[in-house]
């Protein structure tokens, strides 16, 4: 193992296999404490993995547009509400790892000028049916690209990158003066990792090369030249999802981001709020958010 951040070669084992592959293990660098896959997948292997849509297919997730939209809509709305206050009317926004195009379509509807960037052939094909926004087929690790954007967003992208510092340095060059970068990644300090073995076994996956907590995310972003970084937490998955893991040992693949609904929310909405707020306050939520300026 060679750490993809500090190049140290000593590590401790976190998991001996992944949910969808026995060819990789998960280790933690004993010097900088970044958690990563070993061996690190090659760029060509990653390209094939994403072109074939294997992250979703490996767990049997439906790629029907109606299903995808229902599943992603809560996150799309939450992210738009997070980003919009930082955008002037008509702001140019680059969404790196734009996936199926739902977020860039939401920004278009809100009067911004978004562009998507997505290396997966499968995802781009779906995005063409979702939005008229231009989706670029560019891999910043290996392709040359020079433009300037007021805002750049990366939602659950950085953990997929084999060279995160090199990648973020390139991203920083694409920001206009006083431009802002929005990053969202899974939180390696997620409380569920401590309490559910089934969740842990499902958590480690081929698509995610790095696993960040607040400290290692800040470490990587600062090394990449970002100086003003504000970090917060979000709890995407509701208490129903938590109970499903603890009791049944299985995920809610079709609607994991939804909170309690309808009459249930009327009576137990306070419990959902308490659950999510508590995890955010203790920094044990499932998601880390960061806003940075170059």
Backbone as a ProteinNet text record, in pm:
[ID]
protein_1_A
[PRIMARY]
XXXXXXXXXXXXXXXXXXXXXXXXXXXXXXXXXXXXXXXXXXXXXXXXXXXXXXXXXXXXXXXXXXXXXXXXXXXXXXXXXXXXXXXXXXXXXXXXXXXXXXXXXXXXXXXXXXXXXXXXXXXXXXXXXXXXXXXXXXXXXXXXXXXXXXXXXXXXXXXXXXXXXXXXXXXXXXXXXXXXXXXXXXXXXXXXXXXXXXXXXXXXXXXXXXXXXXXXXXXXXXXXXXXXXXXXXXXXXXXXXXXXXXXXXXXXXXXXXXXXXXXXXXXXXXXXXXXXXXXXXXXXXXXXXXXXXX
[TERTIARY]
84.4	0	88	53.1	115.5	4.1	13.1	-92	-104.6	-226.4	-247.9	-235.3	-217.6	-196.3	-50.8	3.4	137.3	244.8	208.7	297.2	360.2	312.8	362.6	323.1	396.9	371.5	322.3	308.6	260.1	111.9	36.9	-107.6	-162.4	-286.3	-356.9	-482.9	-521.4	-636.2	-767.8	-858.8	-994.2	-1095.9	-1081.5	-1170.9	-1093.8	-1114.5	-1038.5	-1100.9	-1226	-1292.5	-1400.5	-1456.1	-1559.2	-1693.8	-1799.1	-1932.5	-1948	-1871.1	-1888.4	-1758.8	-1656.3	-1530.7	-1441.5	-1378.4	-1279	-1137.4	-1125.3	-994.2	-927	-1000.3	-947.6	-972.7	-890.6	-914.5	-912.1	-949.2	-953.4	-852.6	-767.8	-663.4	-661	-601.3	-582.2	-433.7	-389.2	-249.4	-215.1	-107	-71.3	-4.6	33.3	94.2	-10.4	-92	-187	-331	-356.4	-487.1	-594.4	-552.9	-648.7	-683	-810.2	-856.2	-877.4	-828.5	-834.2	-838.7	-871.3	-862.5	-717.1	-688.1	-560.6	-584.5	-527.7	-452.9	-544.3	-485.8	-564.3	-599.4	-727	-766.3	-699.2	-663.8	-605.7	-714.4	-672	-766	-848.3	-784.2	-855.9	-959.1	-924.3	-1018.9	-1137.8	-1109.3	-1218.1	-1310.8	-1251.1	-1332.3	-1428.8	-1380.7	-1465.2	-1574.1	-1537.8	-1632.1	-1749	-1717.8	-1824.1	-1899.7	-1831	-1899.8	-2009.2	-1984.7	-2080.9	-2182.4	-2172.3	-2268.9	-2265.9	-2146.5	-2137.2	-2162.1	-2143.7	-2171.1	-2316.5	-2407	-2549	-2583.1	-2532.3	-2567.2	-2518.1	-2404.8	-2349.1	-2438.6	-2529.1	-2621.8	-2765.9	-2782.8	-2915.9	-3006.1	-2948.6	-3028.5	-3084.9	-3214.5	-3279.7	-3230.7	-3203.6	-3161.6	-3275.9	-3398.6	-3514.5	-3522.6	-3545.2	-3540.9	-3638.8	-3758.7	-3857.7	-3806.3	-3745	-3690	-3573.5	-3484.8	-3369.3	-3411.6	-3509.6	-3555.6	-3617.3	-3700.3	-3764	-3659	-3557.7	-3452.5	-3365.8	-3336.8	-3240.1	-3301.3	-3431.8	-3495	-3468.5	-3479.2	-3452	-3311.6	-3211.6	-3075	-3059.3	-3122.5	-3116.1	-3168.5	-3283	-3342.7	-3254.8	-3205.5	-3120.6	-2993.6	-2932	-2808.3	-2832.2	-2942.4	-2975.6	-2995.3	-3062.7	-3083.5	-2951.7	-2856.7	-2724.1	-2643.7	-2648.9	-2564.9	-2623	-2754.2	-2816.8	-2783.7	-2778.5	-2747.2	-2609.4	-2522.5	-2387.5	-2376.2	-2487.3	-2486.3	-2559.8	-2496.5	-2565.1	-2652.8	-2754.8	-2838.5	-2753	-2776.6	-2702.5	-2561.5	-2528.6	-2393.8	-2360.3	-2233.2	-2185.4	-2142	-2205.8	-2181.1	-2135.8	-2026.9	-1980.9	-2008.6	-2088.4	-2116.6	-2032.5	-1924.6	-1834.9	-1892.5	-1898.3	-1963.5	-2113.7	-2164.7	-2305.5	-2404.1	-2352.9	-2439.5	-2551.2	-2673.2	-2789.7	-2851.3	-2791.7	-2831.9	-2941.8	-2989.1	-3101	-3062	-2939.1	-2898.4	-2878.5	-2811.1	-2791.3	-2924.5	-3017.6	-3150.7	-3221.1	-3205.1	-3264	-3204.4	-3073.6	-3009.3	-3055.6	-3072	-3121.8	-3258.9	-3346	-3480.4	-3477.5	-3371.4	-3360.6	-3286.3	-3257.5	-3203.2	-3052.4	-2982.2	-2836.5	-2792.5	-2661.4	-2605.4	-2514.2	-2574	-2494.5	-2434.8	-2324.7	-2263.3	-2232.6	-2256.5	-2222.7	-2092.1	-2028.8	-1908.1	-1920.4	-1918.9	-1945.3	-1868.3	-1787.7	-1707.4	-1782.9	-1893.4	-1966.2	-2055.4	-2031.8	-2114.3	-2259.4	-2280	-2415.8	-2488	-2421.2	-2483.4	-2512.5	-2420.5	-2442.6	-2562.1	-2578.1	-2691.5	-2823.5	-2829	-2950.6	-2970.3	-2861.4	-2870.5	-2926.9	-2897	-2949.7	-3101.7	-3160.6	-3306.5	-3366.4	-3281.2	-3327.3	-3318.3	-3213.6	-3186.4	-3129.7	-3147.7	-3087.3	-2951.2	-2911.3	-2782.4	-2668.6	-2565	-2449.8	-2373.5	-2349.1	-2274.4	-2142.6	-2031.1	-1899.9	-1844.2	-1783.3	-1715.4	-1567.2	-1532.3	-1394.5	-1353.4	-1235.4	-1176.4	-1061.6	-1079.2	-980.1	-846.7	-844.2	-717.5	-624.5	-682.6	-597	-622.7	-735.6	-770.7	-739.5	-703.3	-680	-813.2	-832.4	-958.6	-934.1	-970.9	-944.1	-1065.5	-1139.3	-1249.6	-1261	-1348.5	-1364.7	-1511.8	-1535.7	-1672.2	-1684.3	-1802.3	-1828.2	-1841.4	-1898.8	-1921	-1892.2	-1825.3	-1805.2	-1860.1	-1935.8	-1991.9	-1939.7	-1916.3	-1871.7	-1944	-2053.5	-2133.6	-2104.9	-2040	-2003.3	-1920.4	-1815.7	-1722.8	-1580.5	-1535.8	-1395.1	-1352.4	-1444.2	-1409.3	-1384.4	-1422.8	-1403.3	-1268.7	-1194.8	-1077.1	-948.7	-868.3	-745.7	-631.4	-637	-535.5	-606.9	-658.3	-744.2	-676.6	-549.3	-481	-460.4	-409.4	-391.2	-524	-629.2	-762.5	-810.5	-797.5	-845.6	-762.3	-634.6	-551.3	-603.9	-639.5	-696.3	-831.3	-913.4	-1043.3	-1024.8	-926.3	-902.6	-870.9	-802.9	-770.1	-893.7	-1003.2	-1125.5	-1218.3	-1181.8	-1264.2	-1227.2	-1327.7	-1304.2	-1260.1	-1217.6	-1179.8	-1296.3	-1268.9	-1369.2	-1472.4	-1439.1	-1527.7	-1527.8	-1630.5	-1645.3	-1662.1	-1604	-1616.1	-1701.5	-1800.9	-1887.3	-1857.1	-1820.7	-1784.5	-1874.5	-1921.6	-1998.3	-1942.1	-1907.5	-1853.8	-1915.2	-1914.7	-1957.2	-1861.8	-1914.7	-1835.3	-1787.3	-1657.9	-1600.7	-1625.6	-1666.1	-1700.9	-1850.4	-1922	-2064.7	-2090.4	-2182.5	-2208.6	-2254.2	-2324.1	-2374.2	-2261	-2143.1	-2029.5	-1989.2	-2017.1	-1982.8	-2085.2	-2211.7	-2318.9	-2378.6	-2346.3	-2405.9	-2299.5	-2275.6	-2179.3	-2227.8	-2357.3	-2412.8	-2389.2	-2404.9	-2380.9	-2233.6	-2143.9	-2000.6	-1968	-2022.3	-1994.1	-2044.4	-2152.9	-2209.5	-2136.7	-2077.4	-2017.9	-1895.8	-1810.2	-1686.6	-1718.2	-1687.7	-1728.6	-1621.9	-1627.5	-1528.8	-1524.9	-1636.8	-1641.8	-1566.6	-1559.7	-1499.8	-1354.2	-1264.4	-1121.6	-1074	-1131.4	-1097	-1219.9	-1195.2	-1301.6	-1257	-1326.4	-1283.7	-1360.7	-1292.3	-1362.1	-1328.4	-1373.9	-1350.9	-1201.9	-1120	-977.3	-907.5	-934.3	-864.8	-916.9	-1044.1	-1095	-1027.5	-1019.2	-950.6	-804	-740	-599.7	-578.3	-663.2	-650.3	-682.1	-785.5	-823.4	-718	-660.7	-555.5	-430.1	-394.6	-278.3	-297.8	-423	-455.4	-458.3	-437.1	-428.2	-549.4	-652.9	-770.9	-743.6	-767.1	-732.4	-854.7	-959.6	-1081.5	-1178.8	-1190.5	-1273.5	-1367.2	-1496.4	-1596.2	-1661.5	-1653.9	-1703.6	-1826.1	-1924	-2042.8	-2083.7	-2191.2	-2238.3	-2383.2	-2421.6	-2561.6	-2591.7	-2712.8	-2757.5	-2860.6	-2819.7	-2907.9	-3011.9	-2968	-3057.2	-3135.2	-3264.5	-3352.3	-3348.3	-3424.1	-3424.2	-3484	-3573.8	-3628.7	-3518.4	-3426.8	-3314.2	-3223.6	-3202	-3121.2	-3181	-3311.3	-3377.1	-3376	-3388.1	-3383.7	-3248.7	-3141.9	-3009.4	-2994.1	-3035.9	-3014.8	-3099.4	-3220.6	-3312	-3299.4	-3302.7	-3303	-3165.2	-3073.1	-2939.6	-2935.2	-3028.6	-3035.1	-3055.1	-3015.6	-3033.2	-3168.9	-3206	-3324.4	-3274.2	-3258	-3196.5	-3283.6	-3414	-3502	-3528	-3523.5	-3551.3	-3476.1	-3343.8	-3270.3	-3262.1	-3287.8	-3270.4	-3398.3	-3511	-3637.9	-3655.9	-3719.9	-3752.3	-3888	-3930.7	-4064.3	-4166.6	-4278.7	-4371.3	-4514.8	-4602	-4745.8	-4785.3	-4881	-4931.6	-4821	-4726.9	-4614.9	-4533.8	-4508.4	-4432	-4506	-4639.4	-4720.3	-4693.1	-4677.8	-4662.2	-4516.7	-4432.4	-4295	-4189.8	-4233.3	-4138.9	-4034.5	-4075.6	-3982.4	-3867.3	-3898.7	-3796.6	-3696.2	-3749	-3662.1	-3568.3	-3622.5	-3542.1	-3436.3	-3477	-3382.6	-3269.4	-3304.9	-3205.9	-3103.1	-3151	-3059.6	-2978.7	-3044.6	-2974.6	-2866	-2893.1	-2795.3	-2670.3	-2689.9	-2575.7	-2493.7	-2561.3	-2490.7	-2409.9	-2472.2	-2407.1	-2282.2	-2287.6	-2174.3	-2075.5	-2101.7	-2018.4	-2010.9	-2120.4	-2131.6	-2234.4	-2270.1	-2365.3	-2301.7	-2382.4	-2331	-2262	-2270.3	-2221.7	-2146.9	-2034.9	-1957.4	-1978.2	-1999.6	-2014.3	-1898.6	-1843.6	-1736.3	-1755.3	-1737.5	-1737.8	-1599.6	-1535.6	-1398.7	-1381.9	-1287.9	-1248.9	-1103.1	-1069.2	-931.5	-836.7
-119.5	0	124.5	221.9	353.9	455.7	538	636.4	734.5	759.2	849	995.6	1022.5	1160.5	1185.8	1107.9	1137.9	1040.7	940.1	837.4	744.8	749.1	654.6	512.6	415.2	276	189	246.4	169.4	197.8	93.6	110.7	6	27.2	-75.3	-114.2	-238.2	-290.6	-241.7	-200.5	-160.3	-264.9	-313.1	-417.1	-500.2	-629.7	-719	-734.7	-691.2	-699	-591.8	-575.4	-475.3	-543.2	-465.3	-523.2	-582.9	-529.9	-572.7	-619.6	-646.8	-695.3	-754.6	-867	-926.8	-890.8	-807.7	-774.8	-658.3	-592.1	-475.6	-489.8	-421.5	-410.4	-262.5	-232.8	-95	-81.6	21.4	42	187.9	212	348.1	376.9	484.9	526.2	560.2	504	528.9	664.8	730.8	863.8	974.5	977.1	1088.2	1049.2	918.3	863.9	870.5	892.8	880.7	733.3	705.1	568.6	553.4	444.4	427.8	281	259.7	125.5	90.1	-37.7	-87.4	-222.6	-245.9	-149.7	-40.3	71.6	181.1	146.8	152.5	121.8	215.7	163.4	245.3	328.2	437.5	528.7	455.3	369.2	295.5	200.7	138	47.7	125.3	243.6	329.2	370.7	407.1	450.1	339.6	217.9	103.4	81.9	93	74.8	172.5	300.6	401.7	398.5	368.9	357.9	251.2	145.8	36	54.2	166.8	195.2	93.3	43.3	-69.4	-32.8	94.5	129	98.9	134.8	107.5	-38.6	-90.7	-227.8	-332.5	-305.6	-403.6	-428.8	-334.9	-355	-366.7	-383.8	-406.9	-285.7	-166	-43.3	-16.5	10.6	39	171.4	173.3	295.8	358.2	322.6	385.4	529.7	623.6	765.7	801.9	746.5	776.8	735.4	618.9	569.8	656.6	690.9	773.2	910.6	970.5	1103.2	1099.9	1000.3	988.2	973.6	896.9	871.6	994.7	1070.5	1179.1	1315.7	1330.3	1461.8	1529	1459.2	1527.8	1587.2	1513.3	1564.9	1680	1670.7	1777.7	1908.4	1903.2	2023	2077.4	1988.6	2031.3	2099.3	2041.6	2098.7	2231.6	2243.1	2370.1	2480	2447.7	2546.1	2585	2494.6	2522.4	2614.9	2589.6	2661.2	2795.9	2803.4	2922.1	3053.6	3060.2	3188.3	3243.7	3160.5	3203.2	3239.3	3234.2	3255.9	3384	3464.6	3579	3530.5	3607.9	3567.2	3540.7	3428.5	3394.6	3345	3311.3	3263.7	3137.7	3126.7	3007.9	2902.9	2786.4	2679.4	2553.4	2493.3	2364.9	2257.7	2158.1	2045.9	1926.8	1899.8	1789.5	1659.4	1559.3	1434.2	1453	1509.7	1552.5	1437.4	1315.7	1198.7	1201.1	1185.3	1173.1	1307.7	1419	1551.2	1620.6	1562.1	1622.6	1754.8	1762.8	1885.5	2000.4	1976.7	2086.2	2131.8	2040.1	2077.9	2166.5	2135.4	2218.4	2359.4	2369.5	2501.1	2578.4	2509.3	2575.7	2636	2560.7	2609.3	2729.9	2740.2	2850.1	2970.4	2968.6	3086.1	3094.8	2989.1	2990	2933.2	2937.6	2885	2766.1	2649.1	2533	2457.4	2390.6	2294.5	2170	2053.8	1929.9	1872.9	1790.3	1718.2	1576.2	1477.9	1339.6	1242.2	1153.6	1060.6	933.2	905.1	780.4	789.3	700.6	695.9	664.5	573.3	537.2	656.5	729.6	845.1	956.7	981.3	1087.4	1055.3	929.9	890.1	917.3	890.9	918.9	1069.3	1142.4	1287.6	1357.4	1306.6	1366.8	1361.2	1264.4	1252.3	1336.5	1380.4	1454.7	1605.1	1650.8	1793.9	1834.5	1961.7	2018.8	2081.3	2081	2137.2	2056.1	2125.5	2058.8	1977	1850	1761.2	1725.8	1771.2	1750.6	1613	1548.7	1420.7	1448.7	1492.4	1531.2	1469.5	1411.4	1357	1448.7	1523.4	1623.7	1563.3	1435.1	1370.2	1362.9	1345.2	1324	1419.9	1490.2	1575.8	1722.6	1794.9	1939	2012.6	2111.3	2185.5	2320.1	2429.9	2563.7	2653.4	2676.3	2772	2829.1	2926.7	2987.3	2984.2	2942.5	2931.6	3006.4	3062.2	3133.1	3036	2921.3	2818.3	2681.8	2596.7	2457.7	2368.4	2267.1	2174	2033	1960.7	1821	1744	1679.6	1607.1	1457.4	1404.4	1262.5	1225.4	1304.8	1285.7	1261.9	1341.8	1338.2	1200.1	1126.8	993.3	893.7	930.6	843.3	868.1	969	1016.5	951.9	898	827.7	922	1045.7	1146.5	1273.4	1275.3	1385.3	1521.7	1528.2	1658	1711.8	1629.7	1670.5	1715.1	1642.5	1673.3	1808.9	1833.2	1959	2078.5	2057.5	2166.1	2207.9	2109.3	2139.8	2210.1	2163.8	2227.2	2373.1	2400.1	2537.2	2632.4	2582.8	2668.7	2704.8	2631.8	2657.2	2757.1	2800.7	2897.7	3039.5	3122.3	3263.8	3332	3456.7	3532.7	3536.2	3499.2	3492.3	3381.6	3289.6	3175.9	3079.7	2996.2	2905.2	2760.5	2671.3	2527.9	2466.4	2386.6	2315.3	2166.1	2105.9	1964	1890.7	1773.5	1686.7	1545.7	1486	1349.3	1271	1138.5	1058.2	1080.3	1069.7	1091.1	957.2	938.5	814.2	797.1	906	900.1	877.8	842.3	809.1	711.5	747.8	666.4	524.8	509.4	377.3	276.7	325.5	235.6	167.3	232.6	176.9	75.3	94.3	16.7	-93.4	-96	-197.1	-263.7	-391.4	-464.8	-475.5	-495.8	-505.1	-375.1	-262.6	-132.3	-118.9	-159.9	-153.9	-237.8	-357.8	-445.9	-386.1	-310.3	-247.5	-117.8	-53.7	79.8	79.8	-19.5	-24.8	-77.5	3.5	-32.2	3.9	-64.1	-45.6	97.7	166.2	300.7	403.7	382.3	481.8	446.6	530.3	506.6	562.7	676.6	738	746.3	747.1	762.7	871.7	986	1104	1121.8	1177.8	1242.6	1391.5	1470.7	1615.3	1647.7	1582.6	1614.4	1581	1464.1	1426.5	1503.4	1541.5	1624.8	1761.3	1823.1	1952.3	1939.3	1832.1	1807.4	1806.7	1735.2	1724.4	1857.4	1927	2053.3	2161.2	2165.6	2264.6	2236.5	2109.6	2071.9	2112.6	2120	2155.7	2306.2	2384.1	2529.1	2607	2539.6	2610.1	2656.9	2785.9	2842.9	2874.6	2922.5	2953.6	2838.1	2754.3	2633.3	2629.4	2619.9	2609	2470.8	2396.8	2259	2248.4	2173.2	2143.7	1999.2	1956	1818.7	1816.5	1706.8	1683	1535.5	1507.1	1368.7	1342.7	1272.9	1247.6	1141.6	1034.1	920.2	938.3	906.8	926.7	812.8	829.6	730.3	597	601.4	476.6	391.8	458.8	387.8	328.5	405.1	357.6	230.5	233.4	118	-3.2	22.4	-87.7	-159	-80.4	-140.4	-217.6	-156.9	-218.8	-344.1	-343.8	-456.4	-562.4	-516.2	-611.5	-632.6	-538.3	-549.5	-528.6	-446.6	-420.3	-271.2	-222.3	-81.2	-53.4	74.6	119.2	171.7	87.1	127.7	222.5	209.2	287.4	428.6	450.1	584.2	607.6	597.2	607.5	748	851.2	987.5	1046.3	977.6	1034.1	1025	1128.2	1128.3	1062.6	1052.7	999.9	1089.5	1029.8	1101.8	1089.3	1174.8	1164.7	1170.3	1084.1	1081.7	1046.3	962.9	926.3	1049.7	1135.9	1257.8	1350	1349.2	1432.8	1401.4	1273.9	1231.2	1208.2	1173.5	1137.2	1224.4	1333.4	1423.3	1477.2	1499.1	1548.9	1450.7	1321.1	1219.2	1218.7	1232.7	1241.3	1360.6	1475.7	1597.7	1580.5	1522.7	1501.4	1408.8	1302.8	1206.1	1274	1347.3	1411.1	1522.5	1606.2	1717.5	1667.5	1559	1503.5	1454.6	1388.6	1338.8	1453	1556.3	1673.1	1741.6	1760.1	1829.5	1755.8	1624.3	1544.2	1507.8	1554.4	1527.6	1378.3	1308.5	1166.7	1143	1248.5	1237.8	1162.6	1128.3	1046.6	1126.4	1260.8	1342.2	1465.9	1497.1	1618.2	1716.7	1843.6	1951.4	2049.8	2097.8	2197.3	2302.1	2428.3	2539.3	2602.8	2618.3	2669.2	2776.9	2866.6	2968.2	2946.6	2974.4	2953.7	3053.4
0	0	0	-86.9	-85.9	-68.4	35.4	62.9	-52.7	-99	-212.7	-172.4	-42.2	2.6	40	133.8	186.8	139.5	61.7	4.9	109.4	232.9	333.4	294	344.5	305.5	421.2	538.8	653.5	675.3	704.6	720	815.1	857.3	934.4	858.7	872.7	797.9	856.8	768.4	807.6	763	639.5	587	484.8	486.8	398.8	261	245.8	116	108.4	-12	-36.1	-56.7	-55.9	-75.3	-214.3	-311.1	-449.9	-515	-433.4	-490.9	-381.5	-414.6	-325.7	-368.6	-473.1	-528.5	-456.8	-368.4	-297.4	-147.8	-69.3	74.2	112.3	236.2	285.3	398.1	389.4	489.7	533.7	649.7	700.6	711.3	650.3	658.1	803.7	855.9	995.2	1014.9	904.1	916.3	910.1	803.8	785.4	816.6	833.2	872.6	763.5	638.8	529.2	509.9	490	463.6	313.3	255.8	110.5	71.4	-56.7	-114.5	-143.3	-139.8	-189.1	-256.5	-375.5	-455.7	-511.2	-548.8	-605.7	-750.4	-787.9	-926.2	-1026.5	-1140.3	-1246.5	-1314.6	-1378.9	-1444.6	-1549.9	-1628.4	-1733.8	-1673.9	-1562	-1496.1	-1440.4	-1386.3	-1337.4	-1451	-1565.6	-1679.1	-1721.2	-1728.6	-1764.5	-1659.4	-1533.1	-1422.7	-1434.2	-1461.5	-1468.1	-1600.4	-1709.2	-1838.2	-1833.5	-1759.2	-1750.3	-1637.8	-1566.3	-1459.5	-1347.8	-1315	-1222.4	-1076.5	-1039.1	-899.5	-864.4	-955.5	-933.5	-962.1	-1072.2	-1112.2	-1012.6	-947.7	-854	-733.2	-703.8	-591.9	-640.7	-772	-827.3	-828.2	-832.5	-832.5	-971.7	-978.7	-1106.4	-1164	-1295.4	-1362.9	-1442.2	-1409.9	-1472.4	-1424.1	-1515.2	-1481.4	-1370.5	-1374.3	-1269.9	-1132.9	-1125.7	-999.5	-952.7	-1045.7	-1011	-960.5	-1026.6	-986.4	-847.5	-821.4	-689.9	-580.1	-606.6	-508.5	-485	-591.5	-581	-551.9	-570.8	-557.1	-422.3	-307.4	-179.9	-173	-221.1	-221.6	-319.8	-434.8	-534.8	-476.5	-411.1	-351.4	-238.9	-151.8	-39.9	-90.4	-191.4	-244.7	-313.6	-384.9	-449.8	-345.8	-235.5	-129	-63.2	-60.6	-4.9	-96.5	-225.8	-321.6	-363.4	-381.5	-440.1	-368.7	-235.7	-170.6	-206.2	-261.2	-297.2	-445.3	-517	-661.9	-699.1	-782.5	-840.1	-955.6	-992.8	-1107	-1230.9	-1295	-1415.5	-1391.4	-1267.7	-1235.7	-1314.8	-1353.3	-1424.3	-1321.6	-1329.4	-1232.3	-1305.7	-1257.9	-1310.5	-1205.9	-1242.5	-1153	-1197.6	-1124.6	-1158.4	-1103.5	-1188.3	-1149.6	-1148.7	-1257.1	-1262.2	-1274.6	-1289.2	-1284	-1386.3	-1337.2	-1425.2	-1462.3	-1416.4	-1463.5	-1385.9	-1277.2	-1204.2	-1137.2	-1086.1	-1017.1	-1114.8	-1227.6	-1323.3	-1381.8	-1397	-1445.1	-1342.5	-1214.8	-1109	-1111	-1129.8	-1136.3	-1258.6	-1369.8	-1491.3	-1466.2	-1400.2	-1370.1	-1276.9	-1197.3	-1101.3	-1158.2	-1287.8	-1353.7	-1360.6	-1325.2	-1335.2	-1470.2	-1495.2	-1619.7	-1586.4	-1565.8	-1525.8	-1643.8	-1615.8	-1706.8	-1625.4	-1683.2	-1615	-1666.8	-1585.5	-1626.6	-1572.9	-1662.3	-1620.6	-1709.2	-1648.3	-1728.4	-1764.2	-1697.1	-1721.7	-1844.7	-1940	-2061	-2026.4	-1933.4	-1890.9	-1830.6	-1741.9	-1676.9	-1776.1	-1868.7	-1968	-2056.5	-2092.4	-2177.1	-2106.5	-1976.2	-1899.5	-1885.3	-1859.2	-1840.6	-1963.9	-2082.3	-2205.1	-2210.4	-2140.8	-2135.7	-2023.5	-1931.5	-1814	-1834.8	-1904.3	-1911.1	-2046.6	-2079.5	-2200	-2169.6	-2043.2	-2002.7	-2064.4	-2108.5	-2169.5	-2065.1	-2096.3	-2007.6	-2076.5	-2020.2	-2079.7	-2044.7	-2142.7	-2121	-2100.8	-1980.2	-1949.4	-1816.4	-1813.7	-1691.8	-1650.7	-1542.6	-1503.5	-1461.4	-1430.9	-1395.9	-1517.1	-1637	-1754	-1869.8	-1870.3	-1983.8	-1956.1	-2061.1	-2051.1	-2060.1	-1971.6	-1970.2	-1904.2	-1973.5	-1921.4	-1942	-1834.2	-1834.6	-1694	-1675.6	-1543.1	-1502.7	-1379.6	-1327.4	-1195	-1172.5	-1047.2	-930.7	-958.3	-856.4	-917.8	-841.9	-882.2	-771.9	-810.7	-713.1	-738.9	-629.5	-636.8	-527.2	-563.1	-465.3	-474.7	-371.8	-367.9	-491	-510.1	-621.7	-571.3	-475.4	-434	-385.4	-322.9	-273	-386.2	-508.6	-624.9	-694.2	-650.7	-723.9	-671.9	-763.5	-724.2	-687.8	-735.2	-702.1	-655.6	-532.8	-488.7	-486	-447.7	-443.1	-584.4	-673.2	-813.2	-873.3	-843.1	-895.4	-843.9	-713.7	-655.7	-700.1	-722.6	-776.5	-913.1	-995.4	-1127.5	-1112.6	-1019.9	-996.2	-956.1	-871.9	-823.2	-937.9	-1041.6	-1156	-1238.4	-1218.4	-1295	-1226.4	-1106.3	-1034.4	-1074.7	-1096.7	-1123.1	-994	-1002.8	-883.8	-785.2	-660.1	-553.8	-578.6	-667.5	-691.7	-573.9	-566	-452.3	-498.7	-420	-443.5	-333.3	-373.2	-278.8	-289.6	-178.2	-175.4	-76.9	-117.6	-28.4	-40.6	72.9	74	189.9	181.5	296.9	414.6	535.2	656.3	711.7	716.4	766.3	917.5	985.3	1127.9	1150.7	1046.7	1053.3	1169	1258.5	1377.5	1343	1230.9	1193	1171	1134.7	1114.6	1245.2	1355.4	1486.6	1535.2	1497.3	1558.9	1471.5	1342.4	1255	1168.6	1194.4	1112.8	968.8	949.9	814.5	737.9	806.9	744.4	706.1	796	765.4	642.5	637.3	524	392.7	399	279.6	244.4	343	327.9	236.1	254.2	175.1	35.4	-66.7	-202.9	-305	-418.5	-525.9	-576.5	-580.4	-638.5	-554.7	-423.5	-334.1	-305.2	-354.2	-335.4	-202	-159.7	-31.4	57.8	188.3	288.3	384.9	381.9	456.4	586.6	687.5	797.5	788.1	884.2	874.5	865.2	946.1	949.4	818.4	763.2	639.9	519	520.1	410.9	412.7	530.5	541.7	501.1	540.9	507.5	356.5	285.2	139.9	71.8	118	54.8	78.5	197.6	225.9	144.8	132	51.4	-94.4	-137.6	-276.2	-298.2	-192.6	-206.5	-162.6	-114	-63.8	79	104.9	234.7	319.6	260.1	334.7	316.1	417.7	409	528.7	501.2	608	598.2	706.5	708.5	797.8	751.8	832.4	804.4	868	853.1	805.8	745.8	709.2	731.1	773.6	786.8	678.6	573.6	460.4	493.5	555.7	577.8	707.4	702.8	816.9	916.7	1024.6	1131.8	1085.7	987.1	932.7	870.9	799.2	739.4	847.2	954.4	1066.7	1127	1152	1212.9	1120	990	893.3	899.3	909.6	921.4	1052	1162.5	1293.4	1313.3	1257.5	1279	1169.3	1044	931.5	869.3	893.9	836.6	687.2	635	490.9	464.7	345.3	310.8	248.7	246	170.8	36.8	-59.1	-185.1	-265.9	-257.6	-344.1	-291.8	-160.2	-107.4	24.1	22.7	148.5	205.9	125.5	173.5	232.1	218.8	261.7	412	468.6	610.4	630.5	758.5	784.6	717.3	672.3	586.5	636.4	582.8	604.4	750.4	787.8	924.8	1023.3	979.3	1066.4	1103.8	1004.9	1030.5	1126	1119	1206.6	1353	1382.3	1520.7	1561.2	1464.3	1498.5	1428.8	1366.8	1301.9	1398.3	1524.3	1625.6	1648.8	1640.3	1661.4	1546.1	1425.1	1306.7	1318.6	1358.1	1371.9	1481	1593.4	1703.6	1659.9	1588.7	1539.9	1449.4	1350.8	1255.6	1320.5	1400.8	1466.1	1560.8	1631.3	1725.6	1653	1540.1	1463.6	1404.8	1358.3	1304.2	1414.3	1529.7	1641.9	1689.1	1693.1	1741.4	1630.3	1509.1	1392.1	1359.5	1389	1357.2	1246.6	1174.5	1063.9	947.6	848.6	738	628.2	635.2	523.5	572.6	505.3	533.1	418.7	453.5	356.6	374.4	265.1	272.8	164.7	202.2	107.1	112.9	-1.8	-3.8	-110	-83.6	-180.8	-217	-341.1	-387.1	-322.4
[MASK]
++++++++++++++++++++++++++++++++++++++++++++++++++++++++++++++++++++++++++++++++++++++++++++++++++++++++++++++++++++++++++++++++++++++++++++++++++++++++++++++++++++++++++++++++++++++++++++++++++++++++++++++++++++++++++++++++++++++++++++++++++++++++++++++++++++++++++++++++++++++++++++++++++++++

